[in-house]
Structure formats: C-alpha cells, structure tokens
Amino acid sequence: MLRTSTLALALSAGWVLPAHAAASKDTEVARQLAEMRAALDALNQRVGTLEGDLANAKARADAAEARATSALAQADAAKAAVAAVPAASVTAKPATELTWDGAPKLATKDGWTFKPRGRLHIDAGGVSAPGAYTASTLGSMRARVRRARLGFEGTVPGGLGYKVEADLANGSVGFGDVWLTYTPGNAPVVLRIGNFETLNSMEQISSSNFNSFIERATFNDAFTNARRMGAALAYKSANNDLRAEAGLFTGHSIDSSLDNNGWIGAARLVYAPQALGGQLHFGVNYQYRDFASNISGGTSTGTAMPSTNQLARYRARPNSQLTDVRFVDTGNFAASSDQLLGLEAMAVFKGLYLASEAQWVKAKGYRAGDLATGAAAFSGGNSAVVPVSDPGFFGAYGEVGYFLTGETRGYKRGDGTWARTKVLNPISKGGSGAFQIAARYEYLDLNDDALIGGATNNFTTGTSALAALNSRLGRGGTQSSYLLGLNWYPSDYVRFLVNYGHLSVTGGPLAALVDPASTLPVNDRKYGVNVLQTRMQIDF
C-alpha cells in the first residue's frame, strides 16, 4: 500500500511525463525517475526496518505478559501457602517477651510473668493544738515517709498468681499485700491466700495510690480495719458487674507472734452496673471478729489485731497520721468479740464522681461481776471497764469530686475498688497534667451510754465500782470533719495532693484539758482543730 501510494503521489505531482513529451526533456525526466527510484528504495528499506522493530516490540510485550502471568501465579501460590499455615504459627511470640506496663514486665509464652512494683508517699503538714491542750506532735509542721514499698507480682502457669510487697517506711519493715491466687480453668472464681484486707470498706480495700484524700475515712482508723493473714474465695460474674467474696482470717497480720488465737470471718458483696450514663457501685461488707484470748494476764504481740487480747478500744486520729493524738477515744473495755457492718455507694459520670460509705460496729462486752482466773485473767491487775450492755459505734463519710481537665476517676469493675486515673494530657507530652478538686464530710460517733455508765470490774473478786463522772463522760466523743482537696497528676504514676480540714470535736477524753474552765459536762464541750497536709507520691 505504501509503495502504490507513493507512485500515485508521483504521478499526481507530474513527475512522470507522457510518452509524447519533448525529447529535450528526456534527460531531465530520466534523472528525476532515478532519484524517485532511489527515494522509493530508501523508503522501502525504512518501512522494512519499522516492521522489524514492531515485531520485536510485540515479542517483548508478549514476554512481559508471560512474566506478569507467572508472577501472579506465584503470588496466588504464596497466598495459598500462608492461608494453609495455622494462625498460631503466624502470630507466635518469642519465648521471652519484655514489655512496659508502668514498670518492666517479663513474660514467657508458657504463662510465667514477673513485674516489679513499688510506691513512695512522703507527707508533710501539721495539726493545730486546740485550746489549752498541748502535745509535741501538735501545732507545728512535720514530715514523714508514710509508705516506701517495694515488691513484685506476676502469674504462674496453671491459673496461679502472686503479689508481694514489703514496706520500709520509718526505718522498720512491714508488709502490704502478700498473696497467692488460684483461678481454676475458666471458672468465675478466685481463691486468694495470704496477707490482705479482711474484706473491709471500698476505700480501705482500694490502693492508697488511688484514693482522692491523703487519709482514709476515720472509721477505718477507729475500727482497726487492716490486712490480716487468711484465705478468701471470690465469685465474679462474666460481665464484672457482680462480685461476692467470703473469707476466714487470723486476728493479726504478718508478724512473729505465736500467742494470738483470734479469728475473723468476713464477707463482701458488690453490684456495679453501668447505668445512667456512668459507672455505679453498691456494696455491703460484714465482719465477725473473735478477739484473742487473754494469756494469763499477759499481752499479745500480734500486728493489726482488732483488740489487745480481750480489751477492745476504738479511737481515731484527726484525719492525719502526722500526729499520734486522738481526740475521740473509747479507752479500753472488756469485750470478747465485735461485729462490723458496712454499706458502700459510688457513682462516676465522666469528670464527676460521688462516693459514700458507712460502718457500724457492735462489741460483745463483759459485765460487772464477771470472773476471770488463770489463763483467762486480764492484764493490768485483772480489772477493766465493763459496759452496762453491748456498746455500738458508727462512722460515715460523703465525698464529691471533679476533674477540671476532663479525666474520669478510675474504677476497677470485678473488684469493686478505685483504680488508676488515666491522665489525658501528661506533662511528658507537653500537657498540663490532670487537676482534681474534692470535698468530703466525715462523721465518727464513739459515744455510747452503755460504755459511759460502765463500771470498772475486778475479775478476781467480781466487785465493781464507778470511776469519776468526768472520766466516764470522756469515754468516746464525736468528730465531724470538713475536708477540701486539690490534687495534681503530672502523669498516670505521679500525684501531688493538698488537703485542708476543719474538725469539730464534741466530748472525748481530751475535752476537759482543752477547755478546763467550762462548766458544761465534759461530753458536751466542743472545740475545733485544723489540719493541713500535703503528699508527694510516685508509684509503679
């Protein structure tokens, strides 16, 4: 086609002359025809070259398509091979893995884990000295290391877990949680054995790292809620909104004592639904505490005992551990056991939370005329105050708090305890940290007419006599606390707390010394105490 077209073009251009053209032009025509033939030959050669190039390009395209088809086939084969490999092989972890969970955490693929833990709480502040009363630990600023704990926790193959904490604060060694847990298979139960809280109130059971105020509610101090050696079995529902637990404990914590045969039976029930746009918590706790027996007039050396042998005593500090003064105090009285009943309620709605608890205690007291000889004899000359009837005491608090920076207070469902608050903008990421404000009202009533009217009984002879009126009226007292707190969380693991409180005390063993000129009965005399306390805290 190209050649034919070229010839036609030549003809149309007048390159081919008719046969009858003039002879004078033959030579010129011949020359032009020769040039045309040469051009046609060159063009034909170029066309041939292009056709060869086209054939080569087509061959290369066919080869590339073949290679692509082969690559697709290989990819499909690889996908099929991966799909045939079990998922466990694809996601298999190394034999030992080191991660970060507030501290380095070591884990093995067969179920062993180990993580160090600890906390440091340094407190500073003071408690004012009321009226005419003075004491070395009142009226001045003081500081102490409240807690300096080191320990570790982890899991063991077979459903076992462990936790150990030693407290080195103030130059002595004490113990926090020391336990071993067992969860059989996928059962919704946990068995715990060791040294831990005797299923006390929510705030008492919660870690001191997470409570909003520096000190727990005064009724926990007054009623000697603490850790003891024992075992407890807990049930948790699948959705973690129900927890039921019961346990049996000795009457003391970890120590070297061998002369404490007291025991404690305890139970706690928590219902924690997510409702009303937030997290709710309702709980009830109970303890029966059988006091250690008298040891021939000696004194048991057990740690965290709810009584000193058969002598009960309920008293509380003024919302601060920076003093050893107690403005409310029942003094010692003879009793064989007591029972505690507590109620818990809490709600968390984004930045806002509310909490309240109450606890009642009823002591089983001895009576005037009772005898005790031999191993049952009381210390202190075998005589002690005995109530007219079984005395009862009461404590409660209500708290409201708010996070100004938008955080939500941490809560651990399934355990029914406060938990770590997640800081939204920690200073490590250029933020300001979290700011929390809180207010609390507490009330503690250690008055009971059965104790005020009680006589001092001689357990050797069975005779009894009344103490002086002011002495009897000073047994107990009431304490109301109005507390404000401002807390700053630079990060999840660091807090700075400031608490201010004003206490209103009525009666108690120090009322006569605070206001000696008053003509009011001792149990009607009122006075105030101020408390300022700060804490620097870090934990991991």
XYZ file of C-alpha atoms in Angstrom:
540
model
C 0.000 0.000 0.000
C 2.819 2.405 0.864
C 4.542 1.760 -2.480
C 1.358 2.196 -4.528
C 0.535 5.401 -2.716
C 3.981 6.763 -3.396
C 3.664 6.050 -7.103
C 0.292 7.696 -7.214
C 1.739 10.714 -5.471
C 4.488 10.886 -8.028
C 2.071 10.736 -10.900
C -0.150 13.366 -9.404
C 2.846 15.637 -8.945
C 3.744 15.436 -12.574
C 6.947 13.532 -12.015
C 6.058 11.005 -14.819
C 5.834 12.679 -18.194
C 3.620 11.423 -21.035
C 5.261 9.430 -23.812
C 4.851 12.235 -26.199
C 6.928 14.646 -24.046
C 9.563 16.548 -25.791
C 12.852 14.827 -26.375
C 14.683 17.704 -24.863
C 13.261 16.837 -21.588
C 14.078 13.080 -21.611
C 17.328 13.522 -19.865
C 15.772 15.531 -17.041
C 12.919 13.049 -16.669
C 15.311 10.162 -16.524
C 17.263 11.907 -13.823
C 14.099 12.586 -11.806
C 12.940 8.981 -12.212
C 16.271 7.764 -10.933
C 16.022 9.996 -7.906
C 12.469 8.814 -7.313
C 13.510 5.172 -7.532
C 16.304 5.852 -5.043
C 13.844 7.575 -2.672
C 11.431 4.695 -3.054
C 14.157 2.173 -2.284
C 15.169 4.137 0.838
C 11.566 4.355 1.929
C 11.054 0.647 1.381
C 14.163 -0.058 3.459
C 12.866 2.193 6.291
C 9.474 0.506 6.185
C 11.151 -2.866 6.472
C 13.138 -1.667 9.484
C 9.975 -0.354 11.197
C 8.174 -3.604 10.582
C 11.081 -5.462 12.222
C 11.048 -3.098 15.196
C 7.304 -3.621 15.546
C 7.730 -7.374 15.510
C 10.446 -7.146 18.192
C 8.293 -4.867 20.369
C 5.386 -7.254 20.079
C 7.660 -10.117 21.084
C 8.917 -8.203 24.115
C 5.309 -7.343 25.114
C 4.337 -10.990 24.842
C 7.332 -11.937 27.038
C 6.435 -9.274 29.649
C 2.826 -10.502 29.714
C 4.067 -14.021 30.222
C 6.308 -12.916 33.120
C 3.387 -10.990 34.723
C 1.155 -14.023 34.417
C 3.861 -16.129 36.058
C 4.284 -13.562 38.895
C 0.534 -13.520 39.549
C 0.519 -17.290 39.686
C 3.405 -17.270 42.158
C 1.620 -14.650 44.338
C -1.539 -16.764 44.371
C 0.526 -19.781 45.372
C 2.174 -17.801 48.193
C -1.225 -16.644 49.468
C -2.462 -20.186 49.456
C 0.626 -21.321 51.335
C 0.169 -18.607 54.018
C -3.501 -19.479 54.384
C -2.558 -23.092 54.940
C -0.240 -22.198 57.865
C -2.009 -22.282 61.313
C -2.710 -18.831 62.831
C -0.711 -19.694 65.952
C 2.406 -20.106 63.794
C 1.924 -16.724 62.159
C 1.405 -14.846 65.477
C 3.805 -16.878 67.549
C 5.573 -14.819 70.241
C 9.177 -15.174 71.236
C 9.957 -17.483 74.147
C 10.510 -14.455 76.441
C 8.977 -11.023 75.923
C 9.769 -7.763 77.729
C 7.069 -5.065 77.709
C 6.265 -1.915 79.682
C 3.236 -1.752 81.998
C 4.091 1.064 84.397
C 7.262 -0.949 85.032
C 9.209 -3.570 83.040
C 7.147 -6.745 82.652
C 8.741 -10.040 81.727
C 6.539 -12.742 80.207
C 7.145 -16.190 78.773
C 4.965 -17.930 76.228
C 4.124 -20.711 78.688
C 2.440 -18.336 81.171
C 5.113 -17.031 83.552
C 5.109 -13.264 84.185
C 7.094 -11.059 86.538
C 6.813 -7.322 87.181
C 8.392 -5.185 89.935
C 6.138 -2.766 91.795
C 6.533 -0.085 94.421
C 5.403 3.253 95.806
C 6.786 6.205 97.716
C 4.494 8.527 99.712
C 6.074 11.487 101.503
C 3.729 13.543 103.718
C 4.201 16.970 105.285
C 1.852 19.203 107.245
C 0.504 19.810 110.712
C -2.428 19.653 113.117
C -3.312 22.628 115.300
C -3.357 22.390 119.094
C -6.849 23.207 120.421
C -7.468 25.463 123.422
C -5.286 24.843 126.435
C -4.190 21.398 125.287
C -0.623 20.947 124.060
C 1.298 17.980 122.677
C 4.652 17.545 120.971
C 3.011 16.396 117.723
C 0.533 19.296 117.534
C 0.923 22.913 116.478
C 3.973 22.580 114.211
C 4.780 21.374 110.713
C 6.065 17.833 110.458
C 7.094 15.386 107.741
C 7.321 11.633 107.400
C 7.728 8.905 104.836
C 4.304 7.357 105.033
C 4.946 4.481 102.671
C 8.070 3.160 100.950
C 7.069 -0.144 99.399
C 8.922 -2.466 97.083
C 7.660 -5.727 95.720
C 6.738 -7.772 92.685
C 3.779 -9.527 91.130
C 3.050 -11.941 88.326
C 1.484 -15.182 87.187
C 2.454 -18.849 87.191
C 1.247 -21.432 84.637
C -1.828 -23.285 85.793
C -4.006 -20.330 86.803
C -1.807 -19.112 89.663
C -0.894 -15.531 90.519
C 1.259 -13.879 93.175
C 1.944 -10.490 94.755
C 4.468 -9.485 97.437
C 5.003 -6.032 98.976
C 7.371 -5.023 101.781
C 7.098 -1.565 103.388
C 10.366 0.046 104.532
C 8.910 3.354 105.782
C 10.178 4.909 109.012
C 13.071 2.530 109.486
C 11.041 -0.628 110.093
C 9.874 -3.457 107.860
C 6.180 -4.094 107.431
C 4.132 -5.857 104.792
C 1.437 -4.855 102.367
C -0.321 -7.387 100.170
C 1.385 -10.773 100.214
C -0.733 -13.385 98.495
C -1.083 -16.308 96.115
C -4.194 -16.646 93.932
C -5.667 -19.576 92.048
C -8.245 -19.438 89.262
C -9.273 -22.948 88.163
C -9.581 -23.096 84.368
C -12.204 -20.701 83.077
C -14.227 -20.812 86.288
C -15.545 -17.421 87.531
C -13.949 -17.869 90.962
C -10.653 -16.790 92.513
C -9.089 -18.266 95.634
C -6.715 -15.933 97.460
C -4.418 -16.964 100.323
C -2.015 -14.698 102.212
C -1.960 -11.275 103.858
C -4.619 -8.849 102.599
C -7.553 -6.647 103.635
C -10.245 -8.512 105.551
C -12.945 -7.577 103.006
C -13.303 -4.129 104.552
C -14.888 -0.992 103.111
C -14.326 0.019 99.491
C -11.927 2.842 100.337
C -9.967 0.646 102.738
C -9.604 -2.132 100.167
C -8.628 0.284 97.376
C -4.955 1.080 96.960
C -3.732 4.213 98.738
C -2.329 5.202 95.317
C -5.841 5.865 94.042
C -7.811 7.411 96.925
C -8.671 11.099 96.494
C -7.751 12.141 100.047
C -4.476 11.537 101.827
C -6.107 9.662 104.714
C -8.877 7.122 104.506
C -12.146 7.703 106.351
C -11.711 7.927 110.122
C -13.984 4.962 110.827
C -11.388 2.720 109.163
C -8.828 4.027 111.658
C -11.223 3.833 114.601
C -12.455 0.301 113.895
C -8.979 -1.082 113.050
C -9.725 -2.172 109.504
C -6.485 -3.659 108.202
C -4.749 -6.550 106.473
C -4.564 -9.941 108.162
C -3.445 -13.447 107.277
C -6.204 -15.549 105.775
C -7.961 -17.015 102.752
C -10.936 -15.814 100.708
C -12.958 -17.165 97.804
C -14.444 -14.683 95.332
C -17.030 -15.077 92.581
C -17.138 -12.622 89.672
C -19.902 -12.535 87.056
C -18.994 -12.746 83.376
C -19.699 -9.042 82.772
C -17.923 -7.991 86.001
C -20.954 -6.245 87.493
C -21.264 -8.637 90.458
C -18.653 -9.749 92.986
C -19.294 -11.913 96.029
C -16.463 -12.874 98.395
C -16.120 -14.608 101.742
C -13.050 -15.320 103.821
C -11.598 -16.556 107.076
C -8.657 -14.761 108.688
C -6.418 -14.859 111.709
C -6.619 -11.942 114.145
C -3.293 -10.451 113.050
C -1.134 -9.509 110.085
C 2.279 -10.950 109.168
C 4.414 -10.990 112.319
C 6.374 -13.303 114.596
C 3.564 -13.655 117.154
C 2.596 -17.152 118.251
C 0.139 -16.164 121.010
C -2.804 -14.829 119.006
C -5.691 -17.254 118.597
C -8.263 -14.671 117.498
C -10.011 -15.073 114.164
C -12.160 -13.107 111.716
C -14.945 -14.227 109.402
C -15.719 -11.717 106.633
C -17.870 -11.282 103.539
C -18.437 -8.596 100.902
C -20.989 -8.258 98.113
C -20.722 -5.670 95.303
C -23.122 -4.835 92.478
C -21.560 -2.447 89.945
C -23.802 -1.806 86.919
C -23.042 0.624 84.125
C -26.158 2.770 84.074
C -27.437 6.359 83.832
C -24.535 7.211 81.546
C -21.903 6.264 84.119
C -20.497 3.635 86.464
C -22.443 2.810 89.649
C -21.344 0.826 92.706
C -23.398 -0.598 95.574
C -21.823 -2.771 98.234
C -22.213 -4.300 101.653
C -19.466 -5.736 103.861
C -19.549 -7.681 107.139
C -17.012 -8.938 109.664
C -17.246 -11.037 112.786
C -14.068 -10.660 114.850
C -13.395 -13.063 117.706
C -10.774 -11.463 119.956
C -7.588 -13.222 121.015
C -7.801 -14.861 124.424
C -6.074 -13.485 127.498
C -2.740 -15.189 128.165
C -2.578 -15.307 131.953
C -2.641 -11.546 132.222
C -0.021 -11.053 129.515
C -0.328 -9.046 126.300
C -0.271 -10.490 122.802
C 2.268 -9.006 120.403
C 0.259 -9.572 117.230
C 0.253 -6.904 114.500
C -3.002 -5.215 113.372
C -5.068 -7.001 115.992
C -8.644 -5.655 116.365
C -8.161 -5.776 120.128
C -5.474 -6.243 122.742
C -6.461 -9.716 123.835
C -9.908 -9.258 125.447
C -9.615 -5.481 125.704
C -11.382 -3.526 122.936
C -10.600 0.084 122.094
C -11.899 2.321 119.321
C -10.172 5.628 118.553
C -9.111 7.757 115.589
C -6.569 10.404 114.630
C -7.764 13.809 113.345
C -7.562 12.938 109.629
C -3.765 12.923 109.727
C -1.060 10.410 110.523
C 1.335 13.266 111.324
C 0.198 13.150 114.961
C -0.387 10.389 117.483
C -3.063 12.387 119.351
C -6.636 11.040 119.300
C -9.383 13.473 120.285
C -12.030 10.728 120.232
C -11.265 7.525 122.122
C -13.394 4.981 123.988
C -10.497 3.791 126.125
C -10.054 0.088 126.924
C -13.050 -2.002 127.944
C -13.509 -5.736 128.353
C -15.038 -7.478 125.334
C -14.783 -10.895 123.710
C -15.705 -10.023 120.120
C -17.297 -7.466 117.819
C -19.235 -7.303 114.560
C -18.917 -4.740 111.741
C -21.488 -3.944 109.078
C -20.714 -1.545 106.244
C -22.570 -0.036 103.282
C -20.959 1.365 100.116
C -22.290 3.587 97.305
C -20.460 5.286 94.435
C -21.135 6.813 91.028
C -18.779 8.065 88.296
C -20.042 10.289 85.478
C -17.147 11.394 83.233
C -15.308 14.063 85.249
C -17.731 13.971 88.195
C -17.844 11.298 90.878
C -19.656 10.788 94.176
C -18.895 8.305 96.961
C -20.259 7.477 100.387
C -19.763 4.750 102.960
C -20.999 3.960 106.449
C -19.954 1.378 109.010
C -21.402 0.233 112.319
C -19.616 -1.789 114.995
C -21.176 -3.669 117.894
C -18.929 -5.062 120.640
C -19.734 -8.071 122.838
C -18.755 -6.763 126.263
C -18.169 -8.396 129.622
C -20.387 -7.405 132.552
C -19.919 -6.268 136.117
C -19.478 -9.276 138.397
C -17.810 -11.473 135.772
C -14.805 -13.519 136.906
C -11.607 -14.402 135.084
C -8.827 -16.524 136.522
C -5.754 -18.360 135.282
C -5.178 -18.029 131.546
C -8.396 -16.004 131.245
C -7.141 -13.263 133.578
C -6.939 -9.727 132.195
C -3.747 -7.722 132.027
C -3.364 -4.709 134.309
C -4.260 -6.369 137.602
C -7.186 -8.398 136.230
C -9.553 -5.433 136.216
C -11.105 -3.478 133.352
C -14.037 -1.270 132.429
C -17.154 -3.262 131.576
C -20.148 -1.739 129.738
C -23.718 -1.881 131.012
C -24.753 -3.522 127.738
C -23.105 -4.198 124.399
C -21.942 -0.797 123.066
C -22.205 0.257 119.436
C -20.403 2.925 117.396
C -20.813 4.485 113.963
C -18.829 6.230 111.231
C -19.604 7.541 107.743
C -18.430 9.885 105.003
C -19.725 11.501 101.831
C -17.443 12.748 99.066
C -17.808 14.580 95.766
C -15.030 15.280 93.293
C -14.470 16.682 89.824
C -11.638 16.612 87.287
C -11.170 20.093 85.868
C -9.191 18.727 82.923
C -11.748 16.176 81.734
C -10.429 12.918 83.214
C -12.666 10.205 84.638
C -11.860 8.689 88.007
C -10.568 5.149 87.637
C -12.691 2.226 88.811
C -11.941 -1.494 88.589
C -15.022 -3.469 87.687
C -14.998 -7.007 89.008
C -13.037 -5.947 92.106
C -15.263 -3.082 93.225
C -12.341 -0.763 94.030
C -10.926 2.561 92.917
C -8.277 2.252 90.208
C -5.725 4.370 88.370
C -6.963 7.535 86.652
C -5.701 7.934 83.077
C -4.252 11.430 82.553
C -5.379 12.837 79.212
C -2.538 15.341 78.703
C 0.523 14.389 80.780
C 3.387 16.846 81.056
C 5.634 14.354 79.266
C 3.635 15.127 76.106
C 3.537 18.884 76.610
C 0.252 18.905 78.535
C -0.649 20.312 81.938
C -1.498 17.009 83.634
C -4.791 16.396 85.440
C -6.308 18.636 88.110
C -8.865 17.291 90.586
C -10.878 19.043 93.282
C -12.723 17.154 96.023
C -14.801 17.827 99.117
C -15.685 15.431 101.899
C -17.695 15.332 105.102
C -16.954 12.689 107.721
C -18.661 11.810 110.959
C -17.458 9.484 113.696
C -19.521 8.725 116.802
C -17.759 6.816 119.578
C -20.303 7.725 122.265
C -22.452 5.065 123.874
C -24.346 5.321 127.141
C -23.618 1.671 127.885
C -19.912 2.493 127.994
C -20.269 5.868 129.745
C -22.254 4.179 132.505
C -19.927 1.204 132.725
C -18.064 0.352 135.921
C -14.532 -0.889 136.492
C -14.792 -4.595 137.285
C -12.347 -6.663 139.317
C -12.331 -10.025 137.569
C -10.697 -11.717 140.547
C -13.354 -10.817 143.108
C -16.280 -9.885 140.874
C -16.674 -6.498 142.566
C -17.044 -3.286 140.569
C -17.022 0.455 141.110
C -17.809 3.554 139.063
C -14.991 5.873 138.028
C -15.266 9.645 138.499
C -18.042 11.244 136.458
C -15.789 13.330 134.188
C -13.674 10.293 133.473
C -16.726 8.296 132.421
C -18.185 11.175 130.384
C -14.891 11.407 128.490
C -15.211 7.883 127.078
C -15.768 8.238 123.355
C -16.685 11.564 121.791
C -17.827 12.622 118.323
C -15.762 14.083 115.494
C -17.029 15.849 112.361
C -14.532 16.585 109.588
C -14.926 19.073 106.733
C -12.227 18.406 104.152
C -11.143 20.006 100.877
C -8.625 18.517 98.473
C -6.712 19.745 95.424
C -4.739 17.120 93.527
C -2.406 17.421 90.537
C -1.467 14.415 88.411
C 1.550 15.252 86.172
C 1.271 11.714 84.788
C -0.531 8.460 85.474
C 2.046 7.470 88.102
C 2.787 10.727 89.932
C 0.499 12.807 92.175
C 0.755 15.866 94.385
C -2.052 16.197 96.970
C -3.046 19.071 99.244
C -5.727 18.563 101.925
C -7.187 21.104 104.297
C -9.619 20.124 107.014
C -11.510 21.611 109.920
C -12.627 19.219 112.643
C -15.374 19.818 115.148
C -14.983 17.642 118.253
C -17.552 17.160 120.979
C -16.545 15.453 124.225
C -13.877 12.809 124.272
C -11.038 12.173 126.724
C -9.266 15.499 125.998
C -12.257 17.848 126.234
C -11.588 18.647 129.907
C -7.973 19.551 129.106
C -8.839 21.642 126.043
C -11.413 23.740 127.920
C -10.802 23.267 131.656
C -12.751 26.398 132.618
C -16.009 25.297 131.003
C -18.943 24.498 133.284
C -20.518 22.201 130.690
C -20.406 18.446 131.192
C -17.278 17.001 129.582
C -19.249 15.177 126.901
C -20.918 18.469 125.818
C -17.752 20.554 125.438
C -16.934 21.450 121.819
C -13.749 22.621 120.165
C -12.176 22.830 116.728
C -8.982 21.526 115.156
C -7.402 22.488 111.822
C -5.419 20.129 109.613
C -3.179 20.935 106.635
C -1.434 18.055 104.900
C 0.412 17.506 101.617
C 1.722 14.450 99.823
C 4.209 13.736 97.059
C 3.538 10.338 95.519
C 5.100 8.151 92.860
C 4.291 4.531 92.165
C 4.978 1.891 89.566
